Short mmCIF file of C-alpha atoms in Angstrom, two decimals:
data_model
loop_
_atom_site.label_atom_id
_atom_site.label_comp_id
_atom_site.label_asym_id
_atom_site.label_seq_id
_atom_site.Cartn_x
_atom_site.Cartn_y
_atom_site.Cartn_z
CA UNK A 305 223.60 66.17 118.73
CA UNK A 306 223.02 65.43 122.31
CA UNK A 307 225.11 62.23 124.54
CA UNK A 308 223.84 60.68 127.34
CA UNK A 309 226.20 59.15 129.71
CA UNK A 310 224.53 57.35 132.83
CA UNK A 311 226.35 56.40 135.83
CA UNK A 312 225.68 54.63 139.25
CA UNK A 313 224.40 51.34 138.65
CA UNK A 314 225.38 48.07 140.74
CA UNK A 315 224.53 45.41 142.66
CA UNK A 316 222.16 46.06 146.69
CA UNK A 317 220.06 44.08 148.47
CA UNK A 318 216.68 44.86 148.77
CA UNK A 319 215.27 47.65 150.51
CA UNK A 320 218.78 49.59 149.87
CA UNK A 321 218.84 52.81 147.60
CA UNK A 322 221.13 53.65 144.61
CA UNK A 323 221.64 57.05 142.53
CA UNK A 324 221.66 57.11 139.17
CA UNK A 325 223.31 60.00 137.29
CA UNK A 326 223.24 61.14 133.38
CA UNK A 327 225.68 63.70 132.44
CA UNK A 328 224.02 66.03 129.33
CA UNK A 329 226.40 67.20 126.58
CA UNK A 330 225.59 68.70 123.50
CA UNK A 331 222.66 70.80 123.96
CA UNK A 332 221.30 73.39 126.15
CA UNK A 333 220.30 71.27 129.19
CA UNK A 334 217.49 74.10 130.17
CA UNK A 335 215.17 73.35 126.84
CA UNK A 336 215.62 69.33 127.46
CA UNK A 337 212.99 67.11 128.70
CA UNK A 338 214.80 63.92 130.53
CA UNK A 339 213.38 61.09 131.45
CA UNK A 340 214.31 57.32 132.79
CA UNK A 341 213.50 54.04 131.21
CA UNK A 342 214.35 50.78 132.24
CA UNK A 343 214.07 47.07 130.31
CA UNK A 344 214.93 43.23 131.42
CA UNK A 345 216.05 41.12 128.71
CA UNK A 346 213.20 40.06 126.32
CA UNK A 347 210.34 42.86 127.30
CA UNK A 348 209.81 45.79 126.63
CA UNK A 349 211.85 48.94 127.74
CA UNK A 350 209.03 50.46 130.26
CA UNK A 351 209.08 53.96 130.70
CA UNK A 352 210.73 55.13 134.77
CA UNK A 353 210.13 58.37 135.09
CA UNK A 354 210.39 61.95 133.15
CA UNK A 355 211.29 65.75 134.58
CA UNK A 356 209.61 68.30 132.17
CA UNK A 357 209.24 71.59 132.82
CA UNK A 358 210.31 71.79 136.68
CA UNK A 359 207.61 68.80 137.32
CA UNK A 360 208.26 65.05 137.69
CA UNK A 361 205.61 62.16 136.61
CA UNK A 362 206.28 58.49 137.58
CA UNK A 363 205.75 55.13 136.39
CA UNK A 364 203.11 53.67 139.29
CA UNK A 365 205.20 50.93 140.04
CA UNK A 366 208.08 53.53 141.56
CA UNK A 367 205.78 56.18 142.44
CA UNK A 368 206.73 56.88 146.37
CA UNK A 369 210.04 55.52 146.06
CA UNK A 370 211.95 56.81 143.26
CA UNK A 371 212.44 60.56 142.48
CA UNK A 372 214.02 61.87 139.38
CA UNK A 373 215.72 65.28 139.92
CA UNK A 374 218.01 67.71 137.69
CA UNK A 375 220.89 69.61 138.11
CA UNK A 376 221.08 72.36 135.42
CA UNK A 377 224.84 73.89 136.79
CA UNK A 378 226.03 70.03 136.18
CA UNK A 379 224.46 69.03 132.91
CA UNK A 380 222.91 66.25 134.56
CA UNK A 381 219.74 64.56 135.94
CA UNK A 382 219.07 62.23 138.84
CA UNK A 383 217.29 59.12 139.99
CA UNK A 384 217.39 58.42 143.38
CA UNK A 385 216.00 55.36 144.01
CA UNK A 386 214.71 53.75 147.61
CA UNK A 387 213.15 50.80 149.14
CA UNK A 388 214.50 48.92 145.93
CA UNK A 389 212.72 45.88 145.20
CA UNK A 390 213.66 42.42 142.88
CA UNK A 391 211.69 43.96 140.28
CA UNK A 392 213.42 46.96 140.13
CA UNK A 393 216.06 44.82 138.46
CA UNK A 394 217.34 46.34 134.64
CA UNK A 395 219.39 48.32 132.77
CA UNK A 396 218.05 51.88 133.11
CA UNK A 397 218.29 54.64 130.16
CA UNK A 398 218.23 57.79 130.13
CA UNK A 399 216.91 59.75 127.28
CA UNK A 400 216.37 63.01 126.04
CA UNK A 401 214.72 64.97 123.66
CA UNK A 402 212.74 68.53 123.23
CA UNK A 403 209.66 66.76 123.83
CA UNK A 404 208.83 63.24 125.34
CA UNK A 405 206.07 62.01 127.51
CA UNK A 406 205.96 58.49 128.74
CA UNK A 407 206.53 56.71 126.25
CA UNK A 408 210.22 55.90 124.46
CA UNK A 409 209.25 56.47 121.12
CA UNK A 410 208.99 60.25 121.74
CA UNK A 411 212.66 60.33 122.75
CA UNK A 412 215.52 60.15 120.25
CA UNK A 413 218.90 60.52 122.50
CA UNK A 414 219.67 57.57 124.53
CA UNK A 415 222.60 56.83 126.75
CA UNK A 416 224.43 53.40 126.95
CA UNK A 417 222.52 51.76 129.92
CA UNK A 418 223.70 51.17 133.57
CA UNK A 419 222.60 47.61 135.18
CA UNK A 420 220.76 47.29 138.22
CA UNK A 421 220.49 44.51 140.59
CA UNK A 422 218.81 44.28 143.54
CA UNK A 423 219.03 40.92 145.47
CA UNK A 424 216.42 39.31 147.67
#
């Protein structure tokens, strides 16, 4: 069994950053593919980004500002996220799983969900 607890979420204007954190438990962080996921009330939860392997792929809409990044002494991975925009508004996930891609089907740990506002 694997838990996901995410952490960082809150409320900045646009064009500020936040960090988002997700402690690990559970599992051996090293054979763990994480990723980021993010979903506004009624739509879909869209994939973020997803650090496999030592290498990072993004969602187009954050490529160039966000960057996902793990820490395997701490259990825990990272999104740091800049030049936030309106639209980067949501609760974000993070999941886990041996295997996943970009797509949330392929993951089966989730954490609770941290909100995100950013303000115009």
């Amino acid at each position: 069994q694997v838990q996901l607890v995410e952490s960082g979420g809150g409320l900045v204007q646009a064009g500020g950053s936040l960090r988002l954190s997700c402690s690990v438990s559970g599992r051996t962080f090293r054979t763990l593919v994480t990723g980021w996921f993010r979903q506004v009330p009624g739509k879909e939860r869209e994939f973020v980004a997803r650090w496999s392997g030592g290498s990072a792929i993004y969602a187009d809409s954050v490529k160039g500002r966000f960057t996902i990044s793990r820490d395997n002494t701490k259990n825990t991975v990272y999104l740091q996220m800049n030049s936030l925009k309106p639209e980067d508004t949501a609760i974000y996930y993070c999941a886990s799983d041996l295997i996943g891609g970009a797509t949330q089907r392929e993951y089966y740990y989730w954490g609770q969900g941290t909100q995100v506002t950013v303000s115009s």
